[in-house]
Short mmCIF file of C-alpha atoms in Angstrom, two decimals:
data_model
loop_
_atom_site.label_atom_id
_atom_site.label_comp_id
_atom_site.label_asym_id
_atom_site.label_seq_id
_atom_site.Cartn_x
_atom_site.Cartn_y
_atom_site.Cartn_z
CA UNK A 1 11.86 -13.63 -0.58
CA UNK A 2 12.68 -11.65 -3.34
CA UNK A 3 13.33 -7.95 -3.73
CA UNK A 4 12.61 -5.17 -6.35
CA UNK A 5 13.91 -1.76 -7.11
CA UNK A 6 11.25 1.04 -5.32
CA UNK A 7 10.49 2.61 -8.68
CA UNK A 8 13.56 4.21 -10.88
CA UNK A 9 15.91 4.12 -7.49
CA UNK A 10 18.41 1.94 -6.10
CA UNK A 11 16.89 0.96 -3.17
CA UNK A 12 15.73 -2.54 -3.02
CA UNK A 13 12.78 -3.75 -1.22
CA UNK A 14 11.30 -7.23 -0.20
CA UNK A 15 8.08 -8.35 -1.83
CA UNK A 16 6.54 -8.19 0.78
CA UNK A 17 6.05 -5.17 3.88
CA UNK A 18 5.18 -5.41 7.10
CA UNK A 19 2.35 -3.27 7.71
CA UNK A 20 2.67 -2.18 11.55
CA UNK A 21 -1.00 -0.58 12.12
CA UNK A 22 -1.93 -2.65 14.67
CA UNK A 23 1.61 -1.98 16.97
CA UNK A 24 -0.43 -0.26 20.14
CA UNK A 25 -1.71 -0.93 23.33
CA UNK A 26 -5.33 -2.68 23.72
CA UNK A 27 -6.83 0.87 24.63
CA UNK A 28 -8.62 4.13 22.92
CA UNK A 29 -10.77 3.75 19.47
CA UNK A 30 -7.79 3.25 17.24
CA UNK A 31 -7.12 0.08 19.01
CA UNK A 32 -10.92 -0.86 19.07
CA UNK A 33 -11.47 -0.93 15.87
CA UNK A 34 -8.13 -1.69 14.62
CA UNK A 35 -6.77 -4.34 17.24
CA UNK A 36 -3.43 -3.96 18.94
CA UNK A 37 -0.39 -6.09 19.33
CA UNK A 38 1.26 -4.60 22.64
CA UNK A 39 5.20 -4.78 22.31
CA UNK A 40 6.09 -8.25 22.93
CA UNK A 41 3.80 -9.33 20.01
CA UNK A 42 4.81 -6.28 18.16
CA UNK A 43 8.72 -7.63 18.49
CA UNK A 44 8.06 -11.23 17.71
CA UNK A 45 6.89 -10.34 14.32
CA UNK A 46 9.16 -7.87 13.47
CA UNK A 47 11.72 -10.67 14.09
CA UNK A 48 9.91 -13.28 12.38
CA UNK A 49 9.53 -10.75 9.46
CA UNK A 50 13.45 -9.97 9.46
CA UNK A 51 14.08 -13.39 9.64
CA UNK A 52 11.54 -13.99 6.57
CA UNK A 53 13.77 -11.92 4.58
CA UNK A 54 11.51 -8.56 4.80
CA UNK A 55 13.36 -6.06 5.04
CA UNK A 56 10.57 -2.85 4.44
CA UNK A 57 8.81 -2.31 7.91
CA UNK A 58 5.88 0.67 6.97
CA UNK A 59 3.90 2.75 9.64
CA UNK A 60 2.20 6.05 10.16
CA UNK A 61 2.16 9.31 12.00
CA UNK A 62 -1.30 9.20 13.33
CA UNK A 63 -1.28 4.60 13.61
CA UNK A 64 -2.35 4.43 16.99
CA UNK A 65 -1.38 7.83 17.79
CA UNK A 66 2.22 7.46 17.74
CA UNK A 67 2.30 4.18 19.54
CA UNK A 68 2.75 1.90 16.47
CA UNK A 69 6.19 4.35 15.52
CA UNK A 70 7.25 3.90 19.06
CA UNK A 71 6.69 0.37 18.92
CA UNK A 72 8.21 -0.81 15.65
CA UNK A 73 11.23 1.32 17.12
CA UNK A 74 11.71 -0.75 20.07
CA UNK A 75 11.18 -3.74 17.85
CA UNK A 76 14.12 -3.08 15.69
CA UNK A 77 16.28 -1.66 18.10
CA UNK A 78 19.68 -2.82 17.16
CA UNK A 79 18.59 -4.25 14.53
CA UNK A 80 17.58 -0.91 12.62
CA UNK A 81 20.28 -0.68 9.77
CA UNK A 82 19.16 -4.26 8.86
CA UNK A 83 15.90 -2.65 7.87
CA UNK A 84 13.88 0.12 6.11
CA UNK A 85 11.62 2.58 7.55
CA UNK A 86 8.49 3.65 5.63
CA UNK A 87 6.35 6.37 7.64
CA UNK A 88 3.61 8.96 7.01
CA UNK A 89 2.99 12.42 7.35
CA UNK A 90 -0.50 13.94 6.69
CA UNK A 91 -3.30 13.24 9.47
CA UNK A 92 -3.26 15.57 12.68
CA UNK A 93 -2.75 14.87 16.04
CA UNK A 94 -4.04 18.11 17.29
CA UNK A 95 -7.04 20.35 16.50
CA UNK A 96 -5.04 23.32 15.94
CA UNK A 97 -5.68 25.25 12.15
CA UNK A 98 -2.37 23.63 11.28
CA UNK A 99 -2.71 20.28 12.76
CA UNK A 100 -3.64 19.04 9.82
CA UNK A 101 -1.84 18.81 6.21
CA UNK A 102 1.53 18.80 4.53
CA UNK A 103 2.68 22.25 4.60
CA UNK A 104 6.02 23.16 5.27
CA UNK A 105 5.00 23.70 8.79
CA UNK A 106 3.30 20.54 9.66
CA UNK A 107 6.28 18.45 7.72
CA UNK A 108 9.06 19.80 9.47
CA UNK A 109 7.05 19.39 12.82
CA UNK A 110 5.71 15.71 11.95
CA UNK A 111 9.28 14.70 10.81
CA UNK A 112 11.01 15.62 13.98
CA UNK A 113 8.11 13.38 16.28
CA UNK A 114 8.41 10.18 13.99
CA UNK A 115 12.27 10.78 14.21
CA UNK A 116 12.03 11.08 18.02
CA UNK A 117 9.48 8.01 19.03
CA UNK A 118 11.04 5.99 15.96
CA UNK A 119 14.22 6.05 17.91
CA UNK A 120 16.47 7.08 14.60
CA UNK A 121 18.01 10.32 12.94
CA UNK A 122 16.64 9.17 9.15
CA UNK A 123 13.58 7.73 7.91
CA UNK A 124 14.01 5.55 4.84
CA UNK A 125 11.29 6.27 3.08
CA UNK A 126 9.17 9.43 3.96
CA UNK A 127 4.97 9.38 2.55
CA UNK A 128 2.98 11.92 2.09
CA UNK A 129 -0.10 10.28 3.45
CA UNK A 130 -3.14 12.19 1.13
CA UNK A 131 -3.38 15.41 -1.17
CA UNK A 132 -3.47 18.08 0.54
CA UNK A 133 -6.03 20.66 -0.97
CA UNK A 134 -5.13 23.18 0.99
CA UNK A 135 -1.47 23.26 0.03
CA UNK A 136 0.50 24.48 -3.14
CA UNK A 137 2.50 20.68 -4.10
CA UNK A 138 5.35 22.95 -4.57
CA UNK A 139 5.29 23.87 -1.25
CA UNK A 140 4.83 20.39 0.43
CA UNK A 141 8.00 18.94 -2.33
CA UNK A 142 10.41 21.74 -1.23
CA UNK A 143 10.17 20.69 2.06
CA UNK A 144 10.57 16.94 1.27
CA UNK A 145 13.31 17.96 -0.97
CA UNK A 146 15.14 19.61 1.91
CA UNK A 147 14.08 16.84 4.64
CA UNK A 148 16.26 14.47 1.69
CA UNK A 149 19.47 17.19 1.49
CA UNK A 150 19.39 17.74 5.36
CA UNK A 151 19.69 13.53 5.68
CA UNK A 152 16.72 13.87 7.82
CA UNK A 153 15.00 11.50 5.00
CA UNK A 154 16.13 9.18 2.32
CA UNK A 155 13.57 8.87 -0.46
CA UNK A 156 10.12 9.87 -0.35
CA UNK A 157 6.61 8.54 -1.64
CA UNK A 158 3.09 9.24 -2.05
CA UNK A 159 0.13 7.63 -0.81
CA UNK A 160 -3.52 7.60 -1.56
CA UNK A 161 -3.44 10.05 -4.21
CA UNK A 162 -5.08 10.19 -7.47
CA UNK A 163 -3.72 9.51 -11.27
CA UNK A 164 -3.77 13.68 -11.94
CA UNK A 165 -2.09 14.33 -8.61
CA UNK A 166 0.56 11.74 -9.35
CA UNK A 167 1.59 13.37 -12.40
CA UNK A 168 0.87 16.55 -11.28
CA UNK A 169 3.33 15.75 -8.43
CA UNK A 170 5.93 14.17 -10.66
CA UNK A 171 5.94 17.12 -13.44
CA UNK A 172 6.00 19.88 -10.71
CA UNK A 173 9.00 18.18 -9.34
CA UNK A 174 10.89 18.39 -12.89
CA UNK A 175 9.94 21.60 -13.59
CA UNK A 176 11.75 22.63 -10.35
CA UNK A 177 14.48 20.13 -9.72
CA UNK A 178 13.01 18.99 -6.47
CA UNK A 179 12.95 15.39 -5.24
CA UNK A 180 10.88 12.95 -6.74
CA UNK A 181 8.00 10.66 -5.59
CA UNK A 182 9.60 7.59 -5.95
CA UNK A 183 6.81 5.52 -4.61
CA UNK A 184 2.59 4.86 -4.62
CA UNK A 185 1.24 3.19 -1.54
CA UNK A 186 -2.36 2.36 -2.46
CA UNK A 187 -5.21 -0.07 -1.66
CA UNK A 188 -5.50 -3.18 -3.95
CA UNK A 189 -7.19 -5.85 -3.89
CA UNK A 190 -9.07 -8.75 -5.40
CA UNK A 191 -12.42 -7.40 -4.63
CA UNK A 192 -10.90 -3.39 -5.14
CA UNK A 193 -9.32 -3.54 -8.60
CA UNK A 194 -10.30 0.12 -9.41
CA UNK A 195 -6.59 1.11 -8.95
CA UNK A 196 -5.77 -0.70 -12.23
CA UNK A 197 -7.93 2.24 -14.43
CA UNK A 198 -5.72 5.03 -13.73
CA UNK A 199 -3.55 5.07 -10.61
CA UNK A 200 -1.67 1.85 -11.69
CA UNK A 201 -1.16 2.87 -15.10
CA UNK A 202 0.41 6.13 -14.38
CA UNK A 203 2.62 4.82 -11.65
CA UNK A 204 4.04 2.10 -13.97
CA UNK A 205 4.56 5.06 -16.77
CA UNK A 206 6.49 7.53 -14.54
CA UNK A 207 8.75 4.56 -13.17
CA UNK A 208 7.20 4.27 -9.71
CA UNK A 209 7.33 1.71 -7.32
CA UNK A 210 4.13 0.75 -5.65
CA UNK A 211 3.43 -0.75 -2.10
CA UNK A 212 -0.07 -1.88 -1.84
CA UNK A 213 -1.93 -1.87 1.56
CA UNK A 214 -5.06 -3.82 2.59
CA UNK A 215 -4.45 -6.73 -0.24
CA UNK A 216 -6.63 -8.81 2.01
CA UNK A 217 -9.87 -5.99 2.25
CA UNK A 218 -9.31 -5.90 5.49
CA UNK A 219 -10.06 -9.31 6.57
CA UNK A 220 -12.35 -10.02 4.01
CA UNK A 221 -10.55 -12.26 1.52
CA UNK A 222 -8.77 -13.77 4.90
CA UNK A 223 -10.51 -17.14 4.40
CA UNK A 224 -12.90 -16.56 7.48
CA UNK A 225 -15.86 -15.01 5.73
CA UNK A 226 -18.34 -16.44 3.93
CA UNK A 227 -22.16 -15.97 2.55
CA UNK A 228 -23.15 -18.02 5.45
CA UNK A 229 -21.52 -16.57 8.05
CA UNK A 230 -19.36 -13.24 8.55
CA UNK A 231 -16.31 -14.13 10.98
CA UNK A 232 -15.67 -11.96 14.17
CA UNK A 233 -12.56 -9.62 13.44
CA UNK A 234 -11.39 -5.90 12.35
CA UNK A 235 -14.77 -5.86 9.50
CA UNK A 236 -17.14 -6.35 12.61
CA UNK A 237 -15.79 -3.15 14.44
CA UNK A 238 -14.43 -1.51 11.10
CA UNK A 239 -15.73 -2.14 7.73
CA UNK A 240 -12.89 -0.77 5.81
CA UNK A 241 -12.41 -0.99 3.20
CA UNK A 242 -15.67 -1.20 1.02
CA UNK A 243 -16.73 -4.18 -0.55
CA UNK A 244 -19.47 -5.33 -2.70
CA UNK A 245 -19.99 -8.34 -1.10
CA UNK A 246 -22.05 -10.49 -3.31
CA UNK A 247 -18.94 -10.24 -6.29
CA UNK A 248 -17.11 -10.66 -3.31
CA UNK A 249 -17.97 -14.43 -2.37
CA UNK A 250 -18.31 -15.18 -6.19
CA UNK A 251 -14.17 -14.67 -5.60
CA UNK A 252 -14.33 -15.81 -2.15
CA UNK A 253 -15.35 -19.12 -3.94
CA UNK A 254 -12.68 -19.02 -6.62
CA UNK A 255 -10.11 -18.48 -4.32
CA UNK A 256 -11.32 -21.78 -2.00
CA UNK A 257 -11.08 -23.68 -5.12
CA UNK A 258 -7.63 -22.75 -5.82
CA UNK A 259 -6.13 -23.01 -2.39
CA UNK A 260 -7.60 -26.58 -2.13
CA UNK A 261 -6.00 -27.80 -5.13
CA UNK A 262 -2.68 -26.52 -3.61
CA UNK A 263 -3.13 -27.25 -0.19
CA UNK A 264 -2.37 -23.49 0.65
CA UNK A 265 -4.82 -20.93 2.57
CA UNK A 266 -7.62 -18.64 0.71
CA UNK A 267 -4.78 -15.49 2.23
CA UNK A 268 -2.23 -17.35 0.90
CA UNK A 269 -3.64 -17.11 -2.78
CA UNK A 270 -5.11 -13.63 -2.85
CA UNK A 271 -1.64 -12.03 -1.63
CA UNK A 272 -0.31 -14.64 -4.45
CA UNK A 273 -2.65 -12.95 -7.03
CA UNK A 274 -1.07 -9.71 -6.39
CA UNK A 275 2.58 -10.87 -5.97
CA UNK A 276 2.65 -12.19 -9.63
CA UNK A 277 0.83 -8.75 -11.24
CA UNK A 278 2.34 -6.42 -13.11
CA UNK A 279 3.38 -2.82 -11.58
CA UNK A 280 3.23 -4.79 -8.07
CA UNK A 281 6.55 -3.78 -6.00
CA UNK A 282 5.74 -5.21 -2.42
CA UNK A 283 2.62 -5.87 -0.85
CA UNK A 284 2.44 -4.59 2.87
CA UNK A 285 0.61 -7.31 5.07
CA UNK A 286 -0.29 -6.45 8.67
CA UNK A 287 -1.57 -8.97 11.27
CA UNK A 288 -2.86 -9.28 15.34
CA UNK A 289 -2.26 -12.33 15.71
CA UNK A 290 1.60 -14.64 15.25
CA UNK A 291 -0.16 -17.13 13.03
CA UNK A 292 -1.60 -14.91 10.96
CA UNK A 293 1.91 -13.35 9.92
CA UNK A 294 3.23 -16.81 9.63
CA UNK A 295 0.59 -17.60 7.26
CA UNK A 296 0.95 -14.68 5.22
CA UNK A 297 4.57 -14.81 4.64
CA UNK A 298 3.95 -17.92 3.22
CA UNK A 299 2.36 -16.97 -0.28
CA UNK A 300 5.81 -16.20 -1.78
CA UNK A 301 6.04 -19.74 -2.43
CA UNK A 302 2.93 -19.94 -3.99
CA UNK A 303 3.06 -20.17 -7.69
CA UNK A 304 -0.04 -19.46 -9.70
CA UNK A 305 -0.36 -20.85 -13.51
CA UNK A 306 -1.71 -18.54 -16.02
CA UNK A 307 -4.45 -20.28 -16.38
CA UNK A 308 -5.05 -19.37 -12.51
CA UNK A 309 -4.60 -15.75 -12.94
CA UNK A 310 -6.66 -16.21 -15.59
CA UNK A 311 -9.74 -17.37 -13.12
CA UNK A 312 -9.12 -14.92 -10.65
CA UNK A 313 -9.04 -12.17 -12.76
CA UNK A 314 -11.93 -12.61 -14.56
CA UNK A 315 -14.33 -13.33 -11.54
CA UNK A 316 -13.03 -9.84 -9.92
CA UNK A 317 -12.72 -8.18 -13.24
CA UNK A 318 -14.22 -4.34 -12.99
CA UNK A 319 -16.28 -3.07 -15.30
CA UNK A 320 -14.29 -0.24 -18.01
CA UNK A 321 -14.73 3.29 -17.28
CA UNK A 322 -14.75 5.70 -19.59
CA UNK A 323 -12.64 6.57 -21.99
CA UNK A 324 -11.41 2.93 -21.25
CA UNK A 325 -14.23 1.14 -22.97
CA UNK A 326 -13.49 2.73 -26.70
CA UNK A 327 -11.86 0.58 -29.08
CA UNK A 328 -8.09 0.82 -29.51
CA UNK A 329 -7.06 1.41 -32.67
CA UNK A 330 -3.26 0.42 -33.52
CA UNK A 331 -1.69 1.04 -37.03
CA UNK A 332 -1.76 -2.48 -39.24
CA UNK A 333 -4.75 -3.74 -37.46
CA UNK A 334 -8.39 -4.52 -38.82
CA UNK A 335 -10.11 -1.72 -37.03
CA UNK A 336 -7.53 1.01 -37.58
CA UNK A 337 -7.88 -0.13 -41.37
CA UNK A 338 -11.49 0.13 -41.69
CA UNK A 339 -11.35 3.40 -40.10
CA UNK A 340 -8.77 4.71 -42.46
CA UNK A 341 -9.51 3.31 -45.56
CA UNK A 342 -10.93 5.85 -48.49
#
């Protein structure tokens, strides 16, 4: 395992994160569509993960309605300063006006209910789970800022937002000497590249880490579905995230190919993909089932030639937006000359 700053701090996290969605009982429609783990399964793999080296365990408010929190709690239990805490704070739990949101209110009432059910007094790493459009940023950051001077939280991070609200984030924070982002959690994937046209790019300019969640499409680049057949899983109940599914196989296929010739799994190669890309800090990998874990940790150890990259890149390359598709013009190069010559 190896480990990376999380962005311009000094906190070091493993490559890879266990992503604890699925730590709840087998009841209500979170678990339904989402599957569930119950706590002995929920403890095995947070001990398989520690022993894997992970040390970056993320969850969410609103995951199973505060079950997967409780859960990953219990997990750790003595074990907690061996490992790092990533939650949430955005989606409601109530259908009060302020349920919902990241203003001062709902933060310093959300961070007091992860504290309790987490079992802890700090939260490593505190995300703001979407924009809020309903909230100055100003507002929502001087309440982080103070949740990180009280001790309540350590660093916090951003998640789901776009490229403008990044750096709309980041510069508000300057401007007033609040704590920084430090961190983008956002989907990536072989079949959802779209985060490389903006969101990637400004994260890697303002010096933030990234955690990426669903690197698998949820389920979909798992090995198990094909054009012939669709497997039974999360996609049948939950077809999250969206995929155009004829590109899809065409990578499906390139990713079979590649995992034969290295006598790995089609999982093993896609989390691989991302692992050796730049901007990448840890990729957050959830499972319901032991062997699935076990698989996944595995594609650390998988080393991909360029040529490989090469392959898989181009058969899930996206197409350039605009203004990405205008010629860039550098100074000593052809086209910069013919457009400058008199």
């Amino acid at each position: 395992m190896k480990y990376k700053p999380l962005g311009n701090t000094g906190l070091y996290v493993s490559e890879l994160t266990l992503g604890t969605m699925t730590f709840g009982e087998n009841e209500g429609p979170f678990a339904q569509m989402i599957g569930a783990t119950g706590q002995e399964l929920a403890t095995k793999m947070v001990n398989l993960s520690l022993d894997a080296g992970i040390n970056l365990f993320d969850t969410a408010n609103v995951y199973n309605f505060g079950e997967s929190e409780i859960m990953l709690g219990k997990a750790l239990g003595g074990k907690r300063k061996e490992a790092l805490i990533a939650t949430k704070v955005y989606n409601p739990f109530g259908k009060s006006a302020n349920s919902l949101g990241t203003s001062r209110l709902a933060i310093m009432r959300e961070v007091e209910a992860s504290l309790k059910r987490l079992g802890t007094d700090y939260i490593d790493l505190y995300q703001v789970h979407n924009w809020d459009t309903t909230t100055p940023i100003e507002e929502t950051l001087r309440a982080l800022d103070d949740l990180v001077r009280q001790g309540k939280v350590r660093y916090i991070g951003l998640s789901n937002f776009n490229a403008w609200q990044i750096a709309k984030a980041d510069g508000v924070s300057k401007l007033y000497n609040l704590e920084r982002f430090c961190s983008v959690q956002a989907y990536y994937s072989l079949v959802g590249r779209e985060l490389e046209r903006e969101i990637l790019p400004a994260a890697i300019d303002l010096g933030l880490g990234t955690l990426i969640w669903s690197p698998l499409a949820g389920g979909f680049l798992s090995g198990k579905f094909t054009r012939e057949s669709e497997a039974e899983g999360r996609r049948k109940n939950f077809d999250f995230p969206p995929v155009n599914k004829e590109k899809g196989f065409a990578v499906i296929d390139k990713l079979k190919e590649i995992a034969e010739s290295k006598n790995s799994s089609v999982a093993q190669i896609a989390l691989a993909w991302l692992l050796h890309k730049e901007g990448v800090t840890s990729v957050i990998i959830g499972a319901r089932r032991e062997e699935q874990l076990i698989d996944n940790l595995k594609s650390v150890d998988i080393e991909l030639t360029d040529e490989e990259m090469k392959q898989l890149d181009d058969v899930s390359a996206i197409a350039p937006e605009y203004p990405n598709w205008l010629p860039s013009m550098k100074r000593g190069d052809d086209l910069f000359s013919r457009f400058t010559e008199r």
